[in-house]
JSON list of C-alpha atoms in Angstrom, two decimals:
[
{"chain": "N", "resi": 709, "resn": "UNK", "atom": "CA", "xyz": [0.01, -22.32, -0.81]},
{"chain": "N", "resi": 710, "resn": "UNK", "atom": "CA", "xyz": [-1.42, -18.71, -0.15]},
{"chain": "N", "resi": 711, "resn": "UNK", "atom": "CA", "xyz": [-2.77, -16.76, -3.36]},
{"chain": "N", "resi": 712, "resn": "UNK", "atom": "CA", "xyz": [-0.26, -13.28, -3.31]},
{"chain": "N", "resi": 713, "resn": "UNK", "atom": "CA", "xyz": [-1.64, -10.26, -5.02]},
{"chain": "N", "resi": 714, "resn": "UNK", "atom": "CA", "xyz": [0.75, -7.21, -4.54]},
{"chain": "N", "resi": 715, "resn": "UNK", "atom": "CA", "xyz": [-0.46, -3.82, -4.38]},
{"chain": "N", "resi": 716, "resn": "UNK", "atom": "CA", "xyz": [-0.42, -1.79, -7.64]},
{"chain": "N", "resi": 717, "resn": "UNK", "atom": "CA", "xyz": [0.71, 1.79, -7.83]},
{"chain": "N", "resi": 718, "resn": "UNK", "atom": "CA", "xyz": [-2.45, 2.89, -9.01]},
{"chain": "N", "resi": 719, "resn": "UNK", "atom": "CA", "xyz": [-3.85, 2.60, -5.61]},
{"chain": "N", "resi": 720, "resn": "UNK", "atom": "CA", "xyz": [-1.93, 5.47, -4.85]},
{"chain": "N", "resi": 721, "resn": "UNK", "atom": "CA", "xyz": [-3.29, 7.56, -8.07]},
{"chain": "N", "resi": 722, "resn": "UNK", "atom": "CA", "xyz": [-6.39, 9.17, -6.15]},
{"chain": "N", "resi": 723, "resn": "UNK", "atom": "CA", "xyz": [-3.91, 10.07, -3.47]},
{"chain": "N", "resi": 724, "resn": "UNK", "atom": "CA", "xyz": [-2.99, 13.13, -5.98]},
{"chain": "N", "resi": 725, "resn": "UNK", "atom": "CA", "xyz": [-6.36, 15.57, -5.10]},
{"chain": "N", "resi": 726, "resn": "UNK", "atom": "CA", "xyz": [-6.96, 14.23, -1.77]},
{"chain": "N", "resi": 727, "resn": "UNK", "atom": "CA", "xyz": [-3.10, 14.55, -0.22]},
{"chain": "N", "resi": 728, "resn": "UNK", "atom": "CA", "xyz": [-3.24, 17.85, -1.89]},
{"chain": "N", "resi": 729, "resn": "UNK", "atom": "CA", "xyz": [-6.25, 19.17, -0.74]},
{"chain": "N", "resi": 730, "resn": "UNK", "atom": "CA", "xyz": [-5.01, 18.40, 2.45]},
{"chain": "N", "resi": 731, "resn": "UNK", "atom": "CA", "xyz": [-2.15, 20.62, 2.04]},
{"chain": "N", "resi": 732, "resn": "UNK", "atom": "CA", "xyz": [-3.77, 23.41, 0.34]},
{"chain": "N", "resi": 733, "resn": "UNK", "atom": "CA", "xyz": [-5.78, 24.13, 3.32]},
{"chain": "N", "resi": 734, "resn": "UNK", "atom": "CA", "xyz": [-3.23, 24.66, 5.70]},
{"chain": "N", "resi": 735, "resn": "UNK", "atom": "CA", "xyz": [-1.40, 27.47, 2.84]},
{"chain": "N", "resi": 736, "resn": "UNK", "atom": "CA", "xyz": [-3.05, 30.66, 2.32]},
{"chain": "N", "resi": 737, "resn": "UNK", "atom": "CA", "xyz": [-0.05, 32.16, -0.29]},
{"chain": "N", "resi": 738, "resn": "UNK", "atom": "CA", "xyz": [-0.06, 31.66, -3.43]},
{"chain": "N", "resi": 739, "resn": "UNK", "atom": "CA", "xyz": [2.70, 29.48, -5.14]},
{"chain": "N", "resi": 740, "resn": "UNK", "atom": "CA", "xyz": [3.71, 26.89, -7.73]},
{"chain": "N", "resi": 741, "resn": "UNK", "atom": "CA", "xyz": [2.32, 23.99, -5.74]},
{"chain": "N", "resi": 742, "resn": "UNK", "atom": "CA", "xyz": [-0.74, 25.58, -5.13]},
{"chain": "N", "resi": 743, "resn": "UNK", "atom": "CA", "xyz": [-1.12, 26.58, -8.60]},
{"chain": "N", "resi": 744, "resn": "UNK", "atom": "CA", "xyz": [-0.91, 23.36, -9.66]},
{"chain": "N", "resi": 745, "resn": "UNK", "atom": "CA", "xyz": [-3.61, 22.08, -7.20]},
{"chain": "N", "resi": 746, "resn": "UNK", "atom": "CA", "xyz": [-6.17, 24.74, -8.28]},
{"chain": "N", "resi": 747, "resn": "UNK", "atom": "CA", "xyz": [-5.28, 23.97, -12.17]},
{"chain": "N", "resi": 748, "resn": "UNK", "atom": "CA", "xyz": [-5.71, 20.17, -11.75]},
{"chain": "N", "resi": 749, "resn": "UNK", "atom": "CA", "xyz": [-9.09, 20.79, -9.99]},
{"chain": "N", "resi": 750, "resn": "UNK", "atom": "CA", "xyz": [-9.96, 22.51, -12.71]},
{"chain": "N", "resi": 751, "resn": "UNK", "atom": "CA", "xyz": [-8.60, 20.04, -14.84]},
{"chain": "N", "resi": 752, "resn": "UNK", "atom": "CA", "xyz": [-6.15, 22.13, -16.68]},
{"chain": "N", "resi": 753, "resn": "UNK", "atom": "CA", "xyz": [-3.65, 18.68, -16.58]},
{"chain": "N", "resi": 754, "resn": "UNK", "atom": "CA", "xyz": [-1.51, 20.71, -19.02]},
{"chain": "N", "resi": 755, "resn": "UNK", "atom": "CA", "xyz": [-0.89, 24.24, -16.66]},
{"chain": "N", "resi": 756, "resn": "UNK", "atom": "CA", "xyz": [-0.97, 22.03, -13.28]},
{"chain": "N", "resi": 757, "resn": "UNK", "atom": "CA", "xyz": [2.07, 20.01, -14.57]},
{"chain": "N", "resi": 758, "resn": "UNK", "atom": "CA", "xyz": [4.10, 22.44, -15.14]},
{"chain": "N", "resi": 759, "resn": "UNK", "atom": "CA", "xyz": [3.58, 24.14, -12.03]},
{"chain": "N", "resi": 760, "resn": "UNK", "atom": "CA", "xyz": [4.14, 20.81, -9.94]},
{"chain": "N", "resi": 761, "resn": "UNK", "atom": "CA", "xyz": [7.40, 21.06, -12.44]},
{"chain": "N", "resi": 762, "resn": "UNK", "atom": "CA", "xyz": [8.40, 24.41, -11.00]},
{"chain": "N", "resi": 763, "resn": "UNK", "atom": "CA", "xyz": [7.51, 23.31, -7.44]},
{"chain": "N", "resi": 764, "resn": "UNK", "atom": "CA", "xyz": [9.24, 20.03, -7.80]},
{"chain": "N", "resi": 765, "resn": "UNK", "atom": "CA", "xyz": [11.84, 21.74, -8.91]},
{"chain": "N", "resi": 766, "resn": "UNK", "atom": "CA", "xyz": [12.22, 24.05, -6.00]},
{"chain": "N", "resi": 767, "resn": "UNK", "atom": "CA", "xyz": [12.18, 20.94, -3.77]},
{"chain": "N", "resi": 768, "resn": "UNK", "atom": "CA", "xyz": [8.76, 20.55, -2.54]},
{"chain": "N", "resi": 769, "resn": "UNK", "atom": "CA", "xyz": [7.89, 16.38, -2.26]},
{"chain": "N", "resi": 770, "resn": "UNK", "atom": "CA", "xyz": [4.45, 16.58, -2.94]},
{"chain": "N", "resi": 771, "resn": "UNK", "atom": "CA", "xyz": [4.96, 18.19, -6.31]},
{"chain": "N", "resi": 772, "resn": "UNK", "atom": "CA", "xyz": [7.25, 15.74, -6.89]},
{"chain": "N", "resi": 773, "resn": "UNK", "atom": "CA", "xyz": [5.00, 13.11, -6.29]},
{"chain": "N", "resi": 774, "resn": "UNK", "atom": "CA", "xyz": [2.35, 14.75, -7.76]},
{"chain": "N", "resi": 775, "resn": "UNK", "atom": "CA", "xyz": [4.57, 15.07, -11.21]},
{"chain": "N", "resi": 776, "resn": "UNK", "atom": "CA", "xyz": [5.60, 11.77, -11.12]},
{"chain": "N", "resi": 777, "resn": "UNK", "atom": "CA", "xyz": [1.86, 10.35, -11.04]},
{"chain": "N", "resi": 778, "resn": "UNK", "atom": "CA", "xyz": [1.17, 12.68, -13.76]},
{"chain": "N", "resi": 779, "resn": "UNK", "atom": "CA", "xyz": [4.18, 11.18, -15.62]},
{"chain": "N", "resi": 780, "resn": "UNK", "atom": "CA", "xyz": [3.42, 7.48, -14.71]},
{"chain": "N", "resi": 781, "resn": "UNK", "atom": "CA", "xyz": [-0.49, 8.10, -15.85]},
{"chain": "N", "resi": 782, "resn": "UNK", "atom": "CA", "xyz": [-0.15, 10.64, -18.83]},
{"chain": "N", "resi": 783, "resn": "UNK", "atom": "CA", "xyz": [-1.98, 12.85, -17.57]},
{"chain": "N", "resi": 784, "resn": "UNK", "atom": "CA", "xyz": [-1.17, 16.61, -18.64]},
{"chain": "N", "resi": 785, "resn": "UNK", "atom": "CA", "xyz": [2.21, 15.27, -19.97]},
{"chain": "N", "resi": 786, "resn": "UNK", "atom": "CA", "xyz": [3.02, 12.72, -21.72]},
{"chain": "N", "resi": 787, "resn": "UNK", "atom": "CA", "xyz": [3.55, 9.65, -20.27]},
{"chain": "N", "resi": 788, "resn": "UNK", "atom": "CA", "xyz": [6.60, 8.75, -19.25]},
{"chain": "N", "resi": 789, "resn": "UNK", "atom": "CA", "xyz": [7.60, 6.05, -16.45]},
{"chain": "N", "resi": 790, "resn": "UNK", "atom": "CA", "xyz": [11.30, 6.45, -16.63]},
{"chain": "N", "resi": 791, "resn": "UNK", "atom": "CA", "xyz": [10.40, 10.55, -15.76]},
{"chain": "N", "resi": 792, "resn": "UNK", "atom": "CA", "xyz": [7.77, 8.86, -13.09]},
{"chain": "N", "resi": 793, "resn": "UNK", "atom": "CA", "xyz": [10.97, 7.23, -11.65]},
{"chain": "N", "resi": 794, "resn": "UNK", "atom": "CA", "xyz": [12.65, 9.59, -11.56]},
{"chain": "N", "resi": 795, "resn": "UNK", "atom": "CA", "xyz": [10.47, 12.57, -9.91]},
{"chain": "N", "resi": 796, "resn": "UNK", "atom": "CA", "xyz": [9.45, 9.56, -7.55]},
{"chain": "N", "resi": 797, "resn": "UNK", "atom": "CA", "xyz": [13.05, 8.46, -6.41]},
{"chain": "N", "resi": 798, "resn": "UNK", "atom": "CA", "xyz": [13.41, 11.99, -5.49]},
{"chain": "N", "resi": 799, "resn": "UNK", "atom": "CA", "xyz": [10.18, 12.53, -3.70]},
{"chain": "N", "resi": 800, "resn": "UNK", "atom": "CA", "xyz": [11.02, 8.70, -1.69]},
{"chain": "N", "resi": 801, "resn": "UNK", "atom": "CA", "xyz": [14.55, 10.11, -0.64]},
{"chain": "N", "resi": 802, "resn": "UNK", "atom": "CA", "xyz": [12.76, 12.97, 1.27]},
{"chain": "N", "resi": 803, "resn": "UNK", "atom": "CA", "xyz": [11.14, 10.52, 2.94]},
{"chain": "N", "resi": 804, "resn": "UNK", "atom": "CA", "xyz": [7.49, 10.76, 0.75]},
{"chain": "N", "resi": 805, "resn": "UNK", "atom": "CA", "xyz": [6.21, 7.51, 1.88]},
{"chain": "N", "resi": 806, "resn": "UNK", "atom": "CA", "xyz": [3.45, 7.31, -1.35]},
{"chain": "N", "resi": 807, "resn": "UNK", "atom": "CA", "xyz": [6.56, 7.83, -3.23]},
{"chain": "N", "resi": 808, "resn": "UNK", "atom": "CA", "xyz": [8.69, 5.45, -1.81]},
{"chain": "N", "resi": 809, "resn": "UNK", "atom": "CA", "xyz": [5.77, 2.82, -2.29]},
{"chain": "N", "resi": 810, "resn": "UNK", "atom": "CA", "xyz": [5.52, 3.57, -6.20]},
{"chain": "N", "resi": 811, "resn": "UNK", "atom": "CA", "xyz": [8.56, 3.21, -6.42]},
{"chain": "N", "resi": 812, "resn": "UNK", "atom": "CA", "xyz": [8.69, 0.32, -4.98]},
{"chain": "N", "resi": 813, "resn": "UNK", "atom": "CA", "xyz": [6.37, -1.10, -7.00]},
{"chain": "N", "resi": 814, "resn": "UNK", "atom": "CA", "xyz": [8.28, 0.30, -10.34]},
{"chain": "N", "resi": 815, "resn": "UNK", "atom": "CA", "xyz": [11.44, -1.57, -9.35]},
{"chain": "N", "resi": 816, "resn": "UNK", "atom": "CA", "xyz": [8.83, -4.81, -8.62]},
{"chain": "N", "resi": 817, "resn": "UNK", "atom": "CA", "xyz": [7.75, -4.41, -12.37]},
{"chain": "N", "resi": 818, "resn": "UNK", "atom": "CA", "xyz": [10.27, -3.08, -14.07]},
{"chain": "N", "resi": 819, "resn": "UNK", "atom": "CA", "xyz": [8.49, -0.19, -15.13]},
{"chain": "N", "resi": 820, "resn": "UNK", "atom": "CA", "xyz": [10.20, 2.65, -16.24]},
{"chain": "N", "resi": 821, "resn": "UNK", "atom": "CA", "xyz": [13.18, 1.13, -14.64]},
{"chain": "N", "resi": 822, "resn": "UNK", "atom": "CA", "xyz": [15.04, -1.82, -15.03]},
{"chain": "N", "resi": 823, "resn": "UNK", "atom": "CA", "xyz": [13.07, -4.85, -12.55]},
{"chain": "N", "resi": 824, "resn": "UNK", "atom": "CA", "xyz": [15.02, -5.01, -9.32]},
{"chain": "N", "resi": 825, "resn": "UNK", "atom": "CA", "xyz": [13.34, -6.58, -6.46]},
{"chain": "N", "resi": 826, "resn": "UNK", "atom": "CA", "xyz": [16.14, -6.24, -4.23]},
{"chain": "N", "resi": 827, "resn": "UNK", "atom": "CA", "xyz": [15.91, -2.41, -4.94]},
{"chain": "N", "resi": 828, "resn": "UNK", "atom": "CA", "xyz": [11.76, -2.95, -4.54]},
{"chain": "N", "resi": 829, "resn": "UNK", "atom": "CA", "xyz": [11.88, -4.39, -0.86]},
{"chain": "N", "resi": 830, "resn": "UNK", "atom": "CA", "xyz": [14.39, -1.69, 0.24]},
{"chain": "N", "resi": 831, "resn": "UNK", "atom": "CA", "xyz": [11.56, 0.76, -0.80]},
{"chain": "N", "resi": 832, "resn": "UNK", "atom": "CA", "xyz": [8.70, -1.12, 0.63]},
{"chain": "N", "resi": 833, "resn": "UNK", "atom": "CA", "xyz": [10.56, -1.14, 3.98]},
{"chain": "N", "resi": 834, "resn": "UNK", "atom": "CA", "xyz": [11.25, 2.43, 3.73]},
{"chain": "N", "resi": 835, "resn": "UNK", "atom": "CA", "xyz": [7.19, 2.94, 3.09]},
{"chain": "N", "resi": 836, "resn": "UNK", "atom": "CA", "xyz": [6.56, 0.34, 5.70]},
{"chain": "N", "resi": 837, "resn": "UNK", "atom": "CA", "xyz": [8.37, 1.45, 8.36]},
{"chain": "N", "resi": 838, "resn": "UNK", "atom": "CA", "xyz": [6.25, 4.95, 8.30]},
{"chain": "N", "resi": 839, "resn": "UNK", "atom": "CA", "xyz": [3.32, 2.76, 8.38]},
{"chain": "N", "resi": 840, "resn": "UNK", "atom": "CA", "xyz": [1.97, 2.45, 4.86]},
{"chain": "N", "resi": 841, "resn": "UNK", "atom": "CA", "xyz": [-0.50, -0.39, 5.44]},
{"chain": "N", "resi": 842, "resn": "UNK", "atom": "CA", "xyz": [0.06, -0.94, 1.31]},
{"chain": "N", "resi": 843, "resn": "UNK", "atom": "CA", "xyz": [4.04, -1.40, 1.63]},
{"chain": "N", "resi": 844, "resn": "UNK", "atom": "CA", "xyz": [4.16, -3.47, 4.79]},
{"chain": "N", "resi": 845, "resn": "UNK", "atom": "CA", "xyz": [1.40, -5.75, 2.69]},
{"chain": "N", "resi": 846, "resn": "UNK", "atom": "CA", "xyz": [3.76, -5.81, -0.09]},
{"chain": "N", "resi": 847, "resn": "UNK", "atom": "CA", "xyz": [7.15, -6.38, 1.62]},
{"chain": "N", "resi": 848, "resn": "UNK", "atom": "CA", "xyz": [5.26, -9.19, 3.53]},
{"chain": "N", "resi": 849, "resn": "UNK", "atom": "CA", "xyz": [4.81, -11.06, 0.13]},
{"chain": "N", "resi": 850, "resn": "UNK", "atom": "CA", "xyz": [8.15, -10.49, -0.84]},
{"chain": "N", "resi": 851, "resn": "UNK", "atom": "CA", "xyz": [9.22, -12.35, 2.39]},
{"chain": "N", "resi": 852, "resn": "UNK", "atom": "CA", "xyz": [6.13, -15.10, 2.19]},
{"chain": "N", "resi": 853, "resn": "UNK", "atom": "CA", "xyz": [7.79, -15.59, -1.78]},
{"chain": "N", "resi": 854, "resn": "UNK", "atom": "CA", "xyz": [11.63, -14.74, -1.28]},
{"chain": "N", "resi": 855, "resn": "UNK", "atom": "CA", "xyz": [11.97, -12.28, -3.95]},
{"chain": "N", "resi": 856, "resn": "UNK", "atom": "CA", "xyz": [13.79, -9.49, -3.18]},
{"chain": "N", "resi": 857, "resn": "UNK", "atom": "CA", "xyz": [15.10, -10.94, -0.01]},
{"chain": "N", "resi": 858, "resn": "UNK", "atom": "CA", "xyz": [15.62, -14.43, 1.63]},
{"chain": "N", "resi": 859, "resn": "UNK", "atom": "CA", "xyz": [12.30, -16.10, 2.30]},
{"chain": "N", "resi": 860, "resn": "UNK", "atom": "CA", "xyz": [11.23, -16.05, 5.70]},
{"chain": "N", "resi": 861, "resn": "UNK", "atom": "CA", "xyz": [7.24, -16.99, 6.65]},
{"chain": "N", "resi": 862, "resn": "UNK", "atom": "CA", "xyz": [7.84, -15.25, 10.12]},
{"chain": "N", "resi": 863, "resn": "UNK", "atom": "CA", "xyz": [8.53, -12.00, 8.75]},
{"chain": "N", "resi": 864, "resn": "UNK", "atom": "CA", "xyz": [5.89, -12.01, 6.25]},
{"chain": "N", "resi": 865, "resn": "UNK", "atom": "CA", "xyz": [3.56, -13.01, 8.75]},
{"chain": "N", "resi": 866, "resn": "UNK", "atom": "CA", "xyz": [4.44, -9.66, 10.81]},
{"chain": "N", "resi": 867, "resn": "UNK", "atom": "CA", "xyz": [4.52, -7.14, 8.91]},
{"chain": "N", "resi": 868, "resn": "UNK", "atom": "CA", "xyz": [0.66, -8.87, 7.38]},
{"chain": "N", "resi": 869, "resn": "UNK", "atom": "CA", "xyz": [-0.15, -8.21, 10.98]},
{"chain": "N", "resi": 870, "resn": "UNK", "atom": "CA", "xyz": [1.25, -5.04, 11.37]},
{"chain": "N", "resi": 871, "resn": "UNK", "atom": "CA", "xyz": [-1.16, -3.95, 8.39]},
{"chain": "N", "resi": 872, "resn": "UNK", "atom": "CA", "xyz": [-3.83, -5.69, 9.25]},
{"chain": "N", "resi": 873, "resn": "UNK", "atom": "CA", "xyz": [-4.23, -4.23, 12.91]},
{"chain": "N", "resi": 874, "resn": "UNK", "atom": "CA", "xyz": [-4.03, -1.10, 10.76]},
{"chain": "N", "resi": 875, "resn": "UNK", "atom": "CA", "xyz": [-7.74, -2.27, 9.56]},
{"chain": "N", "resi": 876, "resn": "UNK", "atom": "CA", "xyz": [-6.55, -3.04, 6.32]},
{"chain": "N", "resi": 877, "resn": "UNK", "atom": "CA", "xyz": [-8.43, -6.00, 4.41]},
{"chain": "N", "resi": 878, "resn": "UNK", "atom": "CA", "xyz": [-5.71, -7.35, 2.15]},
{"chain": "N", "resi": 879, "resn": "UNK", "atom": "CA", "xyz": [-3.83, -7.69, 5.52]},
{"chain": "N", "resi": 880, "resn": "UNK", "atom": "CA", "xyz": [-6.15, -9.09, 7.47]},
{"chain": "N", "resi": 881, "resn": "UNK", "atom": "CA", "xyz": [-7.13, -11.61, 5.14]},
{"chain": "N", "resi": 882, "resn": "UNK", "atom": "CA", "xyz": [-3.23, -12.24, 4.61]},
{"chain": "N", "resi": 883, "resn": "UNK", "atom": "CA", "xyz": [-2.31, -13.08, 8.32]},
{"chain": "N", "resi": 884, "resn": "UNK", "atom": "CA", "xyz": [-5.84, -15.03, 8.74]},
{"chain": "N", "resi": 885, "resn": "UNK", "atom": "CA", "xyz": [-4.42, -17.37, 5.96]},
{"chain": "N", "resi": 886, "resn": "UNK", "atom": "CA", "xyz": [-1.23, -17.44, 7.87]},
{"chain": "N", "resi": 887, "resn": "UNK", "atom": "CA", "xyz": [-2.99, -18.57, 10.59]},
{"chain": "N", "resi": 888, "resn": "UNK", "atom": "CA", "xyz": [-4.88, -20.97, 9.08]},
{"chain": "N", "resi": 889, "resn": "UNK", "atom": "CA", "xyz": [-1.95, -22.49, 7.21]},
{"chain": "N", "resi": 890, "resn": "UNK", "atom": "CA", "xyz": [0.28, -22.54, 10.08]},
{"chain": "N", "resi": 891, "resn": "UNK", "atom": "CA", "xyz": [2.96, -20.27, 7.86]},
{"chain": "N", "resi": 892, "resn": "UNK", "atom": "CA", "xyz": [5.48, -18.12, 10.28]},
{"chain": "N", "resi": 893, "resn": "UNK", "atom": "CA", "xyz": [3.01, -18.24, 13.14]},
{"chain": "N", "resi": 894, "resn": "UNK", "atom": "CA", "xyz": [1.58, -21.54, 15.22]},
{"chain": "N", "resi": 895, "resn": "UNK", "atom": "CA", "xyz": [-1.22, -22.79, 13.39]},
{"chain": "N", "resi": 896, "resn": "UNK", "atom": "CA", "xyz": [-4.81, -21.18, 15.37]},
{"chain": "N", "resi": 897, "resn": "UNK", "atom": "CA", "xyz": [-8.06, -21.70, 13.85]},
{"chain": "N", "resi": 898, "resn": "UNK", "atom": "CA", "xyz": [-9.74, -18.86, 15.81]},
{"chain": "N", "resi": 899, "resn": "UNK", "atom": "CA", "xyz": [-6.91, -16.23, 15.00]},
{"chain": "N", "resi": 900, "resn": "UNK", "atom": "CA", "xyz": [-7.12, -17.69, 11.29]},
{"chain": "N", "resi": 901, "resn": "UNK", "atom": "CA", "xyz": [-11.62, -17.10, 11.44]},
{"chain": "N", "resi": 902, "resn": "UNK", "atom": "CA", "xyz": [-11.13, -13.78, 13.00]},
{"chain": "N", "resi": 903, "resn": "UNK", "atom": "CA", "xyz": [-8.92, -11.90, 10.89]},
{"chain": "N", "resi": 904, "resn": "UNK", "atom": "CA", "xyz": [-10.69, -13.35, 7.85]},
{"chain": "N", "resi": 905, "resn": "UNK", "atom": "CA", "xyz": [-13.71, -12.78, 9.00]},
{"chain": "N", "resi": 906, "resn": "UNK", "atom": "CA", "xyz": [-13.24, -8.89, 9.35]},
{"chain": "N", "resi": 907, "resn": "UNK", "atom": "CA", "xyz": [-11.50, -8.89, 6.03]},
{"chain": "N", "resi": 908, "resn": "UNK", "atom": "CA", "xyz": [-14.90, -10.27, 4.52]},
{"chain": "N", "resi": 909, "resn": "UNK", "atom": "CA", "xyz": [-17.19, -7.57, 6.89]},
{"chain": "N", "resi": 910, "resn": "UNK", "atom": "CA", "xyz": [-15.04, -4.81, 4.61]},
{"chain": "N", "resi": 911, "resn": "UNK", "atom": "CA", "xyz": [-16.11, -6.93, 1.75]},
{"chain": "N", "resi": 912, "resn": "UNK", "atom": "CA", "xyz": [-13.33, -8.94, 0.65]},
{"chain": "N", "resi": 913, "resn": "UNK", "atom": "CA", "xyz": [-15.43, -11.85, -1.50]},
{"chain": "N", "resi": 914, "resn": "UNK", "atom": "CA", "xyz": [-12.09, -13.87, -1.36]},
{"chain": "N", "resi": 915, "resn": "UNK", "atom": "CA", "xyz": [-12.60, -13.70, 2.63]},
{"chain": "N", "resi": 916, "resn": "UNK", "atom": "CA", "xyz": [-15.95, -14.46, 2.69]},
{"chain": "N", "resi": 917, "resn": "UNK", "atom": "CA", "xyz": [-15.14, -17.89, 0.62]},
{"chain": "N", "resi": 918, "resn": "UNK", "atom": "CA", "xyz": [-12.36, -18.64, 2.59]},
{"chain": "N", "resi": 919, "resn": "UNK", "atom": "CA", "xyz": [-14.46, -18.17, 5.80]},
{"chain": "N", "resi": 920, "resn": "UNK", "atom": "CA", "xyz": [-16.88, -21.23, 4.26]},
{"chain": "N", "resi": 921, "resn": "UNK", "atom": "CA", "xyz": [-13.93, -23.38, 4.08]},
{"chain": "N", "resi": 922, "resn": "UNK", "atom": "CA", "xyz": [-12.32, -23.08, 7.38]},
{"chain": "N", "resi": 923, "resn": "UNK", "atom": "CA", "xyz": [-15.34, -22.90, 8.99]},
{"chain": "N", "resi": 924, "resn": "UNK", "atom": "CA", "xyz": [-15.94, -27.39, 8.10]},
{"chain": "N", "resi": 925, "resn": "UNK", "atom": "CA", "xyz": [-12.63, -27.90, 10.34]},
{"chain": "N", "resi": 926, "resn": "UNK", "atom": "CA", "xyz": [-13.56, -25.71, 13.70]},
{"chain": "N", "resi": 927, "resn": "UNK", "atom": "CA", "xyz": [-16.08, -26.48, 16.17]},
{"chain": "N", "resi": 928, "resn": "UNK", "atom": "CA", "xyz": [-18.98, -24.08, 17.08]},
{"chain": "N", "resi": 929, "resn": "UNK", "atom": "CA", "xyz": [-17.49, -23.33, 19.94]},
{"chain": "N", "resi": 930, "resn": "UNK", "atom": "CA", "xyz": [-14.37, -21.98, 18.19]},
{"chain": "N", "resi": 931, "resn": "UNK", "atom": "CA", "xyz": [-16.62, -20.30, 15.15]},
{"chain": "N", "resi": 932, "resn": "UNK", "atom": "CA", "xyz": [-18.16, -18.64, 18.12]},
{"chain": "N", "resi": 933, "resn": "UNK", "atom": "CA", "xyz": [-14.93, -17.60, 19.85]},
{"chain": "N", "resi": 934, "resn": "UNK", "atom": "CA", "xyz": [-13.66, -16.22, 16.69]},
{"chain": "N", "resi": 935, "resn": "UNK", "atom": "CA", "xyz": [-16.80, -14.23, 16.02]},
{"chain": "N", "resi": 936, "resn": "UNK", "atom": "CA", "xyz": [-16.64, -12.72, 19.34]},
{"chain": "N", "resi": 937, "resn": "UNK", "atom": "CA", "xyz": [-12.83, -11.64, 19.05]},
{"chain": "N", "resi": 938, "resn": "UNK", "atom": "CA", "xyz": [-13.87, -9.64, 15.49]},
{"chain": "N", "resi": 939, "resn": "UNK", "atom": "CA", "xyz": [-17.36, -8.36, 17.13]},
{"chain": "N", "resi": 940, "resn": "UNK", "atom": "CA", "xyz": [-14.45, -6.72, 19.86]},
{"chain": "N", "resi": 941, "resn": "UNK", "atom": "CA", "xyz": [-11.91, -6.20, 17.68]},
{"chain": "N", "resi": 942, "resn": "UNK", "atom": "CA", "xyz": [-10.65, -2.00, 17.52]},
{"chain": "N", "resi": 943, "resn": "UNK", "atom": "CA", "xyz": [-7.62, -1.15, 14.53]},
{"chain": "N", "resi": 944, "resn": "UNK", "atom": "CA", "xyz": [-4.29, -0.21, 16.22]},
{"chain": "N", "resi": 945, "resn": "UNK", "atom": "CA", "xyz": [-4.81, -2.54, 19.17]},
{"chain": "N", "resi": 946, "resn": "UNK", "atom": "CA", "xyz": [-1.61, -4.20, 21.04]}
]
């Protein structure tokens, strides 16, 4: 039996600056949004949540998100995961995909909402389907355990892969276990060394002991194959 770890929301905390950076400099007027960025870069919390408020307010997604990571962390307000919810839920029904993730997650935990992991794998699949390596690394463990949705190895063994060939560690290391264990996918030793093995070159430790242990049932040959497939291996390949 794998080891599952989902994906906190707190990953998606230092998304705040660096998604809004991103935005700022593609906006040259002036406006609540960008009032807010400058204020929280200045780290007037206080002034930059209520101008996320205003923004949010008007409709913009990213101060919604924005508000409802301030909410969720108490940071310039005070915190407040039911308001978190909320300014996330609407943020995730325009489509936010960070958004749609933490909430996601909220539903998982029950925070600031009551736990609904039905509710929690319709979000992750939202977030998932635009790509968030996070979500599809989430919803995959809610397949691999059946929560939220019937259990079904295959499809938590796909959407692992869809992450990992994203380049993402948790993924990889995911779908090499699948591999290895012969969960949702035909058991292959090589496929099982490979992914794991470029989960543990991004420094997953839990890879890198893994890799030990599968390493006393192949052959040299097929530590050598595997090795070679990694050394070759490009994110976002077919």
């Amino acid at each position: 039996m794998m080891s599952l770890n989902r994906i906190p929301t707190s990953l998606y905390t230092c998304f705040l600056i660096l998604f809004s950076l991103a935005l700022i400099s593609c906006s040259t007027a002036t406006d609540p949004y960008q009032e807010g960025i400058t204020s929280y870069n200045k780290g007037e919390y206080a002034l930059a949540a209520n101008s996320f408020r205003k923004a949010a307010e008007q409709g913009d997604a990213m101060a919604q998100f924005n508000l409802a990571v301030m909410y969720d962390d108490g940071e310039g307000v005070e915190q407040d995961k039911a308001m978190a919810v909320k300014w996330y839920r609407m943020a995730a029904e325009q489509g936010n995909a960070e958004a749609q993730f933490n909430l996601a997650v909220m539903y998982d935990y029950g925070n600031g909402v009551a736990q609904d992991r039905t509710e929690a794998v319709r979000w992750y699949r939202e977030a998932a389907e635009q790509g968030d390596a996070e979500a599809q690394i989430n919803l995959g463990i809610s397949y691999d355990l059946g929560e939220g949705i019937a259990q079904d190895k295959a499809q938590a063994a796909a959407w692992y892969c869809r992450a990992a060939r994203q380049g993402n560690a948790d993924g990889q290391y995911y779908l090499g276990l699948a591999y290895a264990l012969a969960e949702g996918v035909n058991p292959d030793p090589v496929m099982a060394y490979m992914w794991i093995h470029l989960a543990s070159a991004q420094g997953d430790q839990r890879a890198r002991d893994t890799l030990e242990k599968i390493e006393l049932f192949m052959t040299p040959a097929q530590i050598a194959e595997a090795q070679e497939l990694a050394s070759e291996w490009e994110p976002n390949q077919p």
